[in-house]
Amino acid sequence: MKFVFKKDYDQVSKEAAGIFSEIIKNNPEAVLGLATGSTPIGLYKELIEANQAGVLDFSKIKTFNLDEYLGLGANHEGSYCYFMEQNLFNHINIDKDNYKVPSGLAEDYELYCKQYETMVDEAGGMDILLLGVGENGHIGFNEPDKALSSKTHVVDLTEDTIQANSRFFDSVEEVPRRAVTMGMGTILKAKKIVVLITGEKKAEVMDRLLNDESLDPQFPISFLRGHRDVTVIADEAACEKIKR
Ligand code: F6R
C-alpha cells in the first residue's frame, strides 16, 4: 500500500485527478470503478474541467459504481445514481449506456447481484477503482462484520453509516436501511485502487490503517492490504491523529 500525503482536500483531488487522467489518456476505453460521497466531488470537478477543456475524452470510457441504496430509483435525489449524474456524468461526454450504478429497485437481488458482477467481468474488469472510506472503516458498503462477503450483495447499513449519511437527506428517517454493494472480492479484483481519505473525521481510520497491520473484517479497509496496487491519498486533517 502506497501512501501519498497532501496538504488539503484540493491537493488530494488534484493528485487523484492526475492518476485518473493518466489511465484515461493511456487507454481511452478504460473501465473505471467509482464512488459517491463527499470525498470524490473535488476529483470529479477536476475530471469535468479536463473533459470540457478537451484534455480528457470519456466517449469510450465505461464506469461501474460501487453501491446504491435499496428502494431508491435513479431519479431520487438521495440515490447514488442521481448523485453521479449531478456530480459527473451529466457534465462529461460519457455515453449513457456506458455508466452503471447498481439498481436500487431490482426485483430479485440474488439474480441482480450476479448480473452486476458479470457485467464488470465482461467489461474486462476495472482498470482503476476509486474508494472513499467510512468513519467505521467501510469501503463501498462493506460494513464492519464478523466476515466480509466477496461478491456484490445486499447489506444492512450500520447505525453509524445511517447517521453519517443523513446529511444527504432531509432527515435521518429518510436514509434507507439497506444497500447493494460490490463485495470485497469484487473490489480486490480491480487492477489499481485509489483511496481518498480527507478531513478530521477520518483521522482515526487513517491512524489505524497506518499503525495496525492486521486484516480485520471489523475494519474492512484493512483488506486492501491484500492488493498489490493500492494508493492512499490523504490530507493533513486526516493525518492529525497518526501516532507515529
Ligand atoms: C460511496 C461509498 C462509501 C463512501 C464512504 C465515505 O459510494 O462507497 O464507502 O466512500 O462512506 O463517504 P464520504 O466521502 O461522504 O465521507
PDB file of C-alpha atoms and ligand atoms in Angstrom:
ATOM      1  CA  MET A   1       0.000   0.000   0.000  1.00  0.00           C
ATOM      2  CA  LYS A   2       1.465   3.304  -1.063  1.00  0.00           C
ATOM      3  CA  PHE A   3       0.642   6.456   0.923  1.00  0.00           C
ATOM      4  CA  VAL A   4       0.695   9.950  -0.579  1.00  0.00           C
ATOM      5  CA  PHE A   5       0.252  12.856   1.824  1.00  0.00           C
ATOM      6  CA  LYS A   6      -1.095  16.166   0.569  1.00  0.00           C
ATOM      7  CA  LYS A   7      -1.801  19.464   2.283  1.00  0.00           C
ATOM      8  CA  ASP A   8      -5.540  19.694   1.819  1.00  0.00           C
ATOM      9  CA  TYR A   9      -8.655  18.393   0.075  1.00  0.00           C
ATOM     10  CA  ASP A  10      -7.906  20.373  -3.068  1.00  0.00           C
ATOM     11  CA  GLN A  11      -4.430  18.893  -3.414  1.00  0.00           C
ATOM     12  CA  VAL A  12      -5.792  15.383  -2.787  1.00  0.00           C
ATOM     13  CA  SER A  13      -8.379  15.892  -5.549  1.00  0.00           C
ATOM     14  CA  LYS A  14      -5.707  17.146  -7.972  1.00  0.00           C
ATOM     15  CA  GLU A  15      -3.378  14.235  -7.202  1.00  0.00           C
ATOM     16  CA  ALA A  16      -6.193  11.735  -7.772  1.00  0.00           C
ATOM     17  CA  ALA A  17      -7.207  13.531 -10.979  1.00  0.00           C
ATOM     18  CA  GLY A  18      -3.626  13.128 -12.235  1.00  0.00           C
ATOM     19  CA  ILE A  19      -3.784   9.354 -11.700  1.00  0.00           C
ATOM     20  CA  PHE A  20      -7.204   9.011 -13.356  1.00  0.00           C
ATOM     21  CA  SER A  21      -6.184  11.235 -16.269  1.00  0.00           C
ATOM     22  CA  GLU A  22      -3.148   9.114 -16.986  1.00  0.00           C
ATOM     23  CA  ILE A  23      -5.234   5.922 -17.039  1.00  0.00           C
ATOM     24  CA  ILE A  24      -7.822   7.516 -19.364  1.00  0.00           C
ATOM     25  CA  LYS A  25      -5.214   9.003 -21.705  1.00  0.00           C
ATOM     26  CA  ASN A  26      -3.307   5.702 -21.917  1.00  0.00           C
ATOM     27  CA  ASN A  27      -6.491   3.737 -22.537  1.00  0.00           C
ATOM     28  CA  PRO A  28      -9.482   5.705 -23.883  1.00  0.00           C
ATOM     29  CA  GLU A  29     -11.605   2.553 -23.378  1.00  0.00           C
ATOM     30  CA  ALA A  30     -10.627   2.109 -19.724  1.00  0.00           C
ATOM     31  CA  VAL A  31     -13.105   0.743 -17.197  1.00  0.00           C
ATOM     32  CA  LEU A  32     -13.387   2.869 -14.056  1.00  0.00           C
ATOM     33  CA  GLY A  33     -14.879   1.920 -10.693  1.00  0.00           C
ATOM     34  CA  LEU A  34     -16.415   4.952  -8.986  1.00  0.00           C
ATOM     35  CA  ALA A  35     -17.584   6.034  -5.551  1.00  0.00           C
ATOM     36  CA  THR A  36     -20.057   8.616  -4.284  1.00  0.00           C
ATOM     37  CA  GLY A  37     -19.993  10.701  -1.086  1.00  0.00           C
ATOM     38  CA  SER A  38     -18.340  13.995  -0.233  1.00  0.00           C
ATOM     39  CA  THR A  39     -14.784  12.845  -0.789  1.00  0.00           C
ATOM     40  CA  PRO A  40     -14.708  12.380  -4.595  1.00  0.00           C
ATOM     41  CA  ILE A  41     -16.546  15.595  -5.520  1.00  0.00           C
ATOM     42  CA  GLY A  42     -13.289  17.565  -5.945  1.00  0.00           C
ATOM     43  CA  LEU A  43     -11.817  14.851  -8.168  1.00  0.00           C
ATOM     44  CA  TYR A  44     -14.994  14.790 -10.267  1.00  0.00           C
ATOM     45  CA  LYS A  45     -14.768  18.580 -10.696  1.00  0.00           C
ATOM     46  CA  GLU A  46     -11.212  18.191 -11.970  1.00  0.00           C
ATOM     47  CA  LEU A  47     -12.281  15.476 -14.427  1.00  0.00           C
ATOM     48  CA  ILE A  48     -15.194  17.614 -15.652  1.00  0.00           C
ATOM     49  CA  GLU A  49     -12.840  20.557 -16.216  1.00  0.00           C
ATOM     50  CA  ALA A  50     -10.385  18.385 -18.119  1.00  0.00           C
ATOM     51  CA  ASN A  51     -13.187  16.953 -20.264  1.00  0.00           C
ATOM     52  CA  GLN A  52     -14.620  20.380 -21.026  1.00  0.00           C
ATOM     53  CA  ALA A  53     -11.150  21.705 -21.855  1.00  0.00           C
ATOM     54  CA  GLY A  54     -10.806  18.870 -24.389  1.00  0.00           C
ATOM     55  CA  VAL A  55      -7.982  17.232 -22.444  1.00  0.00           C
ATOM     56  CA  LEU A  56      -9.883  14.056 -21.452  1.00  0.00           C
ATOM     57  CA  ASP A  57     -12.304  12.078 -23.595  1.00  0.00           C
ATOM     58  CA  PHE A  58     -14.901   9.861 -21.909  1.00  0.00           C
ATOM     59  CA  SER A  59     -16.731   8.797 -25.068  1.00  0.00           C
ATOM     60  CA  LYS A  60     -15.494   5.203 -24.829  1.00  0.00           C
ATOM     61  CA  ILE A  61     -14.940   5.039 -21.079  1.00  0.00           C
ATOM     62  CA  LYS A  62     -17.055   2.602 -19.075  1.00  0.00           C
ATOM     63  CA  THR A  63     -17.786   3.022 -15.373  1.00  0.00           C
ATOM     64  CA  PHE A  64     -19.250   0.906 -12.597  1.00  0.00           C
ATOM     65  CA  ASN A  65     -20.303   2.402  -9.294  1.00  0.00           C
ATOM     66  CA  LEU A  66     -19.679   0.624  -6.050  1.00  0.00           C
ATOM     67  CA  ASP A  67     -23.069   0.834  -4.441  1.00  0.00           C
ATOM     68  CA  GLU A  68     -26.633   2.101  -4.235  1.00  0.00           C
ATOM     69  CA  TYR A  69     -29.354   2.403  -1.601  1.00  0.00           C
ATOM     70  CA  LEU A  70     -32.148  -0.135  -1.775  1.00  0.00           C
ATOM     71  CA  GLY A  71     -35.551   1.334  -2.520  1.00  0.00           C
ATOM     72  CA  LEU A  72     -34.341   4.475  -4.308  1.00  0.00           C
ATOM     73  CA  GLY A  73     -34.817   4.842  -8.057  1.00  0.00           C
ATOM     74  CA  ALA A  74     -32.221   6.502 -10.277  1.00  0.00           C
ATOM     75  CA  ASN A  75     -34.178   9.794 -10.248  1.00  0.00           C
ATOM     76  CA  HIS A  76     -34.485  10.013  -6.460  1.00  0.00           C
ATOM     77  CA  GLU A  77     -32.354  12.907  -5.227  1.00  0.00           C
ATOM     78  CA  GLY A  78     -30.844  10.742  -2.494  1.00  0.00           C
ATOM     79  CA  SER A  79     -29.844   7.945  -4.850  1.00  0.00           C
ATOM     80  CA  TYR A  80     -26.260   7.369  -5.833  1.00  0.00           C
ATOM     81  CA  CYS A  81     -27.241   7.280  -9.496  1.00  0.00           C
ATOM     82  CA  TYR A  82     -28.659  10.802  -9.178  1.00  0.00           C
ATOM     83  CA  PHE A  83     -25.520  11.881  -7.307  1.00  0.00           C
ATOM     84  CA  MET A  84     -23.268  10.568 -10.066  1.00  0.00           C
ATOM     85  CA  GLU A  85     -25.293  12.235 -12.803  1.00  0.00           C
ATOM     86  CA  GLN A  86     -25.306  15.563 -10.958  1.00  0.00           C
ATOM     87  CA  ASN A  87     -21.644  15.480  -9.978  1.00  0.00           C
ATOM     88  CA  LEU A  88     -20.053  13.847 -13.015  1.00  0.00           C
ATOM     89  CA  PHE A  89     -21.941  12.069 -15.790  1.00  0.00           C
ATOM     90  CA  ASN A  90     -24.183  14.959 -16.884  1.00  0.00           C
ATOM     91  CA  HIS A  91     -21.134  17.173 -17.378  1.00  0.00           C
ATOM     92  CA  ILE A  92     -18.825  14.901 -19.409  1.00  0.00           C
ATOM     93  CA  ASN A  93     -19.116  13.233 -22.801  1.00  0.00           C
ATOM     94  CA  ILE A  94     -19.772   9.751 -21.413  1.00  0.00           C
ATOM     95  CA  ASP A  95     -22.285   7.543 -23.239  1.00  0.00           C
ATOM     96  CA  LYS A  96     -25.349   6.898 -21.053  1.00  0.00           C
ATOM     97  CA  ASP A  97     -25.115   3.170 -21.810  1.00  0.00           C
ATOM     98  CA  ASN A  98     -21.542   3.106 -20.560  1.00  0.00           C
ATOM     99  CA  TYR A  99     -22.121   4.055 -16.929  1.00  0.00           C
ATOM    100  CA  LYS A 100     -23.651   1.643 -14.488  1.00  0.00           C
ATOM    101  CA  VAL A 101     -24.779   2.286 -10.945  1.00  0.00           C
ATOM    102  CA  PRO A 102     -26.300  -0.736  -9.177  1.00  0.00           C
ATOM    103  CA  SER A 103     -30.082  -0.630  -9.242  1.00  0.00           C
ATOM    104  CA  GLY A 104     -31.863   0.281  -6.018  1.00  0.00           C
ATOM    105  CA  LEU A 105     -35.078  -1.211  -7.366  1.00  0.00           C
ATOM    106  CA  ALA A 106     -34.224  -4.713  -8.582  1.00  0.00           C
ATOM    107  CA  GLU A 107     -36.942  -7.311  -8.076  1.00  0.00           C
ATOM    108  CA  ASP A 108     -34.644 -10.246  -7.456  1.00  0.00           C
ATOM    109  CA  TYR A 109     -31.397  -9.168  -5.799  1.00  0.00           C
ATOM    110  CA  GLU A 110     -29.853 -12.616  -5.802  1.00  0.00           C
ATOM    111  CA  LEU A 111     -30.039 -12.580  -9.586  1.00  0.00           C
ATOM    112  CA  TYR A 112     -29.270  -8.872  -9.962  1.00  0.00           C
ATOM    113  CA  CYS A 113     -26.076  -9.069  -7.884  1.00  0.00           C
ATOM    114  CA  LYS A 114     -24.786 -11.906 -10.067  1.00  0.00           C
ATOM    115  CA  GLN A 115     -25.630  -9.895 -13.180  1.00  0.00           C
ATOM    116  CA  TYR A 116     -23.779  -6.813 -11.881  1.00  0.00           C
ATOM    117  CA  GLU A 117     -20.742  -8.935 -11.093  1.00  0.00           C
ATOM    118  CA  THR A 118     -20.880 -10.465 -14.594  1.00  0.00           C
ATOM    119  CA  MET A 119     -21.215  -7.020 -16.205  1.00  0.00           C
ATOM    120  CA  VAL A 120     -17.990  -5.888 -14.528  1.00  0.00           C
ATOM    121  CA  ASP A 121     -16.192  -9.069 -15.598  1.00  0.00           C
ATOM    122  CA  GLU A 122     -17.490  -8.907 -19.162  1.00  0.00           C
ATOM    123  CA  ALA A 123     -16.276  -5.318 -19.473  1.00  0.00           C
ATOM    124  CA  GLY A 124     -12.812  -6.713 -18.720  1.00  0.00           C
ATOM    125  CA  GLY A 125     -12.715  -5.795 -15.025  1.00  0.00           C
ATOM    126  CA  MET A 126     -11.969  -2.382 -13.527  1.00  0.00           C
ATOM    127  CA  ASP A 127      -8.681  -0.805 -14.639  1.00  0.00           C
ATOM    128  CA  ILE A 128      -8.876   1.587 -11.716  1.00  0.00           C
ATOM    129  CA  LEU A 129     -11.242   1.806  -8.749  1.00  0.00           C
ATOM    130  CA  LEU A 130     -11.828   4.901  -6.653  1.00  0.00           C
ATOM    131  CA  LEU A 131     -12.694   4.425  -2.991  1.00  0.00           C
ATOM    132  CA  GLY A 132     -13.589   6.655  -0.086  1.00  0.00           C
ATOM    133  CA  VAL A 133     -13.742   5.232   3.418  1.00  0.00           C
ATOM    134  CA  GLY A 134     -16.409   5.416   6.087  1.00  0.00           C
ATOM    135  CA  GLU A 135     -15.636   6.631   9.596  1.00  0.00           C
ATOM    136  CA  ASN A 136     -16.108   2.984  10.639  1.00  0.00           C
ATOM    137  CA  GLY A 137     -13.626   1.735   8.017  1.00  0.00           C
ATOM    138  CA  HIS A 138     -16.219   0.558   5.475  1.00  0.00           C
ATOM    139  CA  ILE A 139     -15.370   0.581   1.775  1.00  0.00           C
ATOM    140  CA  GLY A 140     -18.240   0.545  -0.668  1.00  0.00           C
ATOM    141  CA  PHE A 141     -20.935  -0.516   1.764  1.00  0.00           C
ATOM    142  CA  ASN A 142     -18.912  -3.411   3.122  1.00  0.00           C
ATOM    143  CA  GLU A 143     -19.703  -2.682   6.741  1.00  0.00           C
ATOM    144  CA  PRO A 144     -17.671  -3.966   9.726  1.00  0.00           C
ATOM    145  CA  ASP A 145     -18.794  -7.534  10.384  1.00  0.00           C
ATOM    146  CA  LYS A 146     -17.613 -10.952  11.552  1.00  0.00           C
ATOM    147  CA  ALA A 147     -16.886 -11.869   7.937  1.00  0.00           C
ATOM    148  CA  LEU A 148     -17.000  -9.951   4.660  1.00  0.00           C
ATOM    149  CA  SER A 149     -18.855 -11.016   1.513  1.00  0.00           C
ATOM    150  CA  SER A 150     -16.780 -11.420  -1.584  1.00  0.00           C
ATOM    151  CA  LYS A 151     -19.293 -10.725  -4.341  1.00  0.00           C
ATOM    152  CA  THR A 152     -21.860  -7.976  -4.988  1.00  0.00           C
ATOM    153  CA  HIS A 153     -24.525  -8.354  -2.311  1.00  0.00           C
ATOM    154  CA  VAL A 154     -27.216  -6.643  -0.266  1.00  0.00           C
ATOM    155  CA  VAL A 155     -26.227  -5.271   3.151  1.00  0.00           C
ATOM    156  CA  ASP A 156     -27.887  -3.825   6.222  1.00  0.00           C
ATOM    157  CA  LEU A 157     -26.298  -0.450   6.879  1.00  0.00           C
ATOM    158  CA  THR A 158     -24.901   0.140  10.344  1.00  0.00           C
ATOM    159  CA  GLU A 159     -26.353   2.849  12.557  1.00  0.00           C
ATOM    160  CA  ASP A 160     -23.056   4.796  12.233  1.00  0.00           C
ATOM    161  CA  THR A 161     -23.349   4.837   8.450  1.00  0.00           C
ATOM    162  CA  ILE A 162     -27.029   5.815   8.532  1.00  0.00           C
ATOM    163  CA  GLN A 163     -26.173   8.738  10.826  1.00  0.00           C
ATOM    164  CA  ALA A 164     -23.120   9.781   8.784  1.00  0.00           C
ATOM    165  CA  ASN A 165     -25.100   9.717   5.511  1.00  0.00           C
ATOM    166  CA  SER A 166     -28.169  11.511   6.878  1.00  0.00           C
ATOM    167  CA  ARG A 167     -26.552  14.781   5.763  1.00  0.00           C
ATOM    168  CA  PHE A 168     -27.617  13.926   2.212  1.00  0.00           C
ATOM    169  CA  PHE A 169     -31.292  13.550   3.247  1.00  0.00           C
ATOM    170  CA  ASP A 170     -33.867  15.835   4.891  1.00  0.00           C
ATOM    171  CA  SER A 171     -33.921  13.652   7.991  1.00  0.00           C
ATOM    172  CA  VAL A 172     -32.232  10.539   9.330  1.00  0.00           C
ATOM    173  CA  GLU A 173     -35.525   8.617   8.977  1.00  0.00           C
ATOM    174  CA  GLU A 174     -35.292   9.033   5.210  1.00  0.00           C
ATOM    175  CA  VAL A 175     -31.939   7.253   4.920  1.00  0.00           C
ATOM    176  CA  PRO A 176     -32.518   3.752   3.507  1.00  0.00           C
ATOM    177  CA  ARG A 177     -31.535   0.964   5.891  1.00  0.00           C
ATOM    178  CA  ARG A 178     -30.223  -1.366   3.207  1.00  0.00           C
ATOM    179  CA  ALA A 179     -27.944  -1.056   0.204  1.00  0.00           C
ATOM    180  CA  VAL A 180     -26.414  -3.112  -2.586  1.00  0.00           C
ATOM    181  CA  THR A 181     -22.621  -3.036  -2.838  1.00  0.00           C
ATOM    182  CA  MET A 182     -19.715  -4.595  -4.649  1.00  0.00           C
ATOM    183  CA  GLY A 183     -18.137  -7.158  -2.346  1.00  0.00           C
ATOM    184  CA  MET A 184     -14.599  -7.208  -1.056  1.00  0.00           C
ATOM    185  CA  GLY A 185     -13.592  -9.726  -3.741  1.00  0.00           C
ATOM    186  CA  THR A 186     -15.106  -7.522  -6.478  1.00  0.00           C
ATOM    187  CA  ILE A 187     -13.116  -4.576  -5.106  1.00  0.00           C
ATOM    188  CA  LEU A 188      -9.874  -6.525  -4.853  1.00  0.00           C
ATOM    189  CA  LYS A 189     -10.193  -7.672  -8.474  1.00  0.00           C
ATOM    190  CA  ALA A 190      -9.705  -4.060  -9.702  1.00  0.00           C
ATOM    191  CA  LYS A 191      -6.286  -3.703 -11.326  1.00  0.00           C
ATOM    192  CA  LYS A 192      -5.486  -0.493  -9.481  1.00  0.00           C
ATOM    193  CA  ILE A 193      -7.146   1.051  -6.408  1.00  0.00           C
ATOM    194  CA  VAL A 194      -7.011   4.691  -5.306  1.00  0.00           C
ATOM    195  CA  VAL A 195      -8.362   5.543  -1.857  1.00  0.00           C
ATOM    196  CA  LEU A 196      -9.022   9.152  -0.858  1.00  0.00           C
ATOM    197  CA  ILE A 197      -9.003   9.923   2.867  1.00  0.00           C
ATOM    198  CA  THR A 198      -9.701  13.520   3.798  1.00  0.00           C
ATOM    199  CA  GLY A 199     -10.865  15.538   6.770  1.00  0.00           C
ATOM    200  CA  GLU A 200     -10.529  15.187  10.520  1.00  0.00           C
ATOM    201  CA  LYS A 201     -13.473  12.769  10.756  1.00  0.00           C
ATOM    202  CA  LYS A 202     -11.301  10.172   9.020  1.00  0.00           C
ATOM    203  CA  ALA A 203      -8.305  10.697  11.354  1.00  0.00           C
ATOM    204  CA  GLU A 204      -8.940   7.567  13.437  1.00  0.00           C
ATOM    205  CA  VAL A 205      -9.345   5.416  10.333  1.00  0.00           C
ATOM    206  CA  MET A 206      -6.111   6.831   8.947  1.00  0.00           C
ATOM    207  CA  ASP A 207      -4.215   6.184  12.187  1.00  0.00           C
ATOM    208  CA  ARG A 208      -5.440   2.593  12.348  1.00  0.00           C
ATOM    209  CA  LEU A 209      -4.690   1.953   8.672  1.00  0.00           C
ATOM    210  CA  LEU A 210      -1.100   3.071   9.153  1.00  0.00           C
ATOM    211  CA  ASN A 211      -0.394   1.575  12.560  1.00  0.00           C
ATOM    212  CA  ASP A 212      -2.348  -1.679  12.775  1.00  0.00           C
ATOM    213  CA  GLU A 213      -1.343  -4.244  10.191  1.00  0.00           C
ATOM    214  CA  SER A 214      -3.991  -6.886  10.921  1.00  0.00           C
ATOM    215  CA  LEU A 215      -6.645  -7.955   8.397  1.00  0.00           C
ATOM    216  CA  ASP A 216      -9.823  -7.402  10.367  1.00  0.00           C
ATOM    217  CA  PRO A 217     -13.373  -7.726   8.953  1.00  0.00           C
ATOM    218  CA  GLN A 218     -14.424  -5.261  11.658  1.00  0.00           C
ATOM    219  CA  PHE A 219     -12.176  -2.784   9.810  1.00  0.00           C
ATOM    220  CA  PRO A 220     -12.958  -3.567   6.158  1.00  0.00           C
ATOM    221  CA  ILE A 221     -10.424  -1.168   4.620  1.00  0.00           C
ATOM    222  CA  SER A 222      -7.677  -3.321   6.167  1.00  0.00           C
ATOM    223  CA  PHE A 223      -8.412  -5.946   3.455  1.00  0.00           C
ATOM    224  CA  LEU A 224      -6.875  -3.635   0.862  1.00  0.00           C
ATOM    225  CA  ARG A 225      -3.522  -4.785   2.246  1.00  0.00           C
ATOM    226  CA  GLY A 226      -4.065  -7.935   0.180  1.00  0.00           C
ATOM    227  CA  HIS A 227      -3.930  -5.953  -3.101  1.00  0.00           C
ATOM    228  CA  ARG A 228      -0.677  -5.128  -4.864  1.00  0.00           C
ATOM    229  CA  ASP A 229      -1.540  -1.713  -6.337  1.00  0.00           C
ATOM    230  CA  VAL A 230      -3.285   0.481  -3.783  1.00  0.00           C
ATOM    231  CA  THR A 231      -2.533   4.197  -3.444  1.00  0.00           C
ATOM    232  CA  VAL A 232      -3.974   6.022  -0.442  1.00  0.00           C
ATOM    233  CA  ILE A 233      -4.031   9.807  -0.852  1.00  0.00           C
ATOM    234  CA  ALA A 234      -4.679  11.668   2.398  1.00  0.00           C
ATOM    235  CA  ASP A 235      -4.764  15.282   3.529  1.00  0.00           C
ATOM    236  CA  GLU A 236      -3.244  16.813   6.678  1.00  0.00           C
ATOM    237  CA  ALA A 237      -6.568  16.873   8.526  1.00  0.00           C
ATOM    238  CA  ALA A 238      -6.942  13.102   8.111  1.00  0.00           C
ATOM    239  CA  CYS A 239      -3.405  12.626   9.443  1.00  0.00           C
ATOM    240  CA  GLU A 240      -3.766  14.626  12.637  1.00  0.00           C
ATOM    241  CA  LYS A 241      -4.111  11.576  14.893  1.00  0.00           C
ATOM    242  CA  ILE A 242      -1.292   9.492  13.461  1.00  0.00           C
ATOM    243  CA  LYS A 243       0.737   8.237  16.380  1.00  0.00           C
ATOM    244  CA  ARG A 244       3.999   7.719  14.576  1.00  0.00           C
TER     245      ARG A 244
HETATM  246  C1  F6R B   1     -19.828   5.621  -1.543  1.00  0.00           C
HETATM  247  C2  F6R B   1     -19.159   4.607  -0.741  1.00  0.00           C
HETATM  248  C3  F6R B   1     -18.785   4.861   0.665  1.00  0.00           C
HETATM  249  C4  F6R B   1     -18.109   6.227   0.874  1.00  0.00           C
HETATM  250  C5  F6R B   1     -17.787   6.438   2.350  1.00  0.00           C
HETATM  251  C6  F6R B   1     -17.181   7.806   2.608  1.00  0.00           C
HETATM  252  O1  F6R B   1     -20.095   5.151  -2.841  1.00  0.00           O
HETATM  253  O2  F6R B   1     -18.964   3.541  -1.222  1.00  0.00           O
HETATM  254  O3  F6R B   1     -17.929   3.837   1.111  1.00  0.00           O
HETATM  255  O4  F6R B   1     -16.938   6.278   0.113  1.00  0.00           O
HETATM  256  O5  F6R B   1     -18.943   6.298   3.112  1.00  0.00           O
HETATM  257  O6  F6R B   1     -18.134   8.783   2.319  1.00  0.00           O
HETATM  258  P1  F6R B   1     -17.748  10.333   2.329  1.00  0.00           P
HETATM  259  O7  F6R B   1     -16.851  10.544   1.175  1.00  0.00           O
HETATM  260  O8  F6R B   1     -19.058  11.048   2.152  1.00  0.00           O
HETATM  261  O9  F6R B   1     -17.092  10.606   3.638  1.00  0.00           O
END
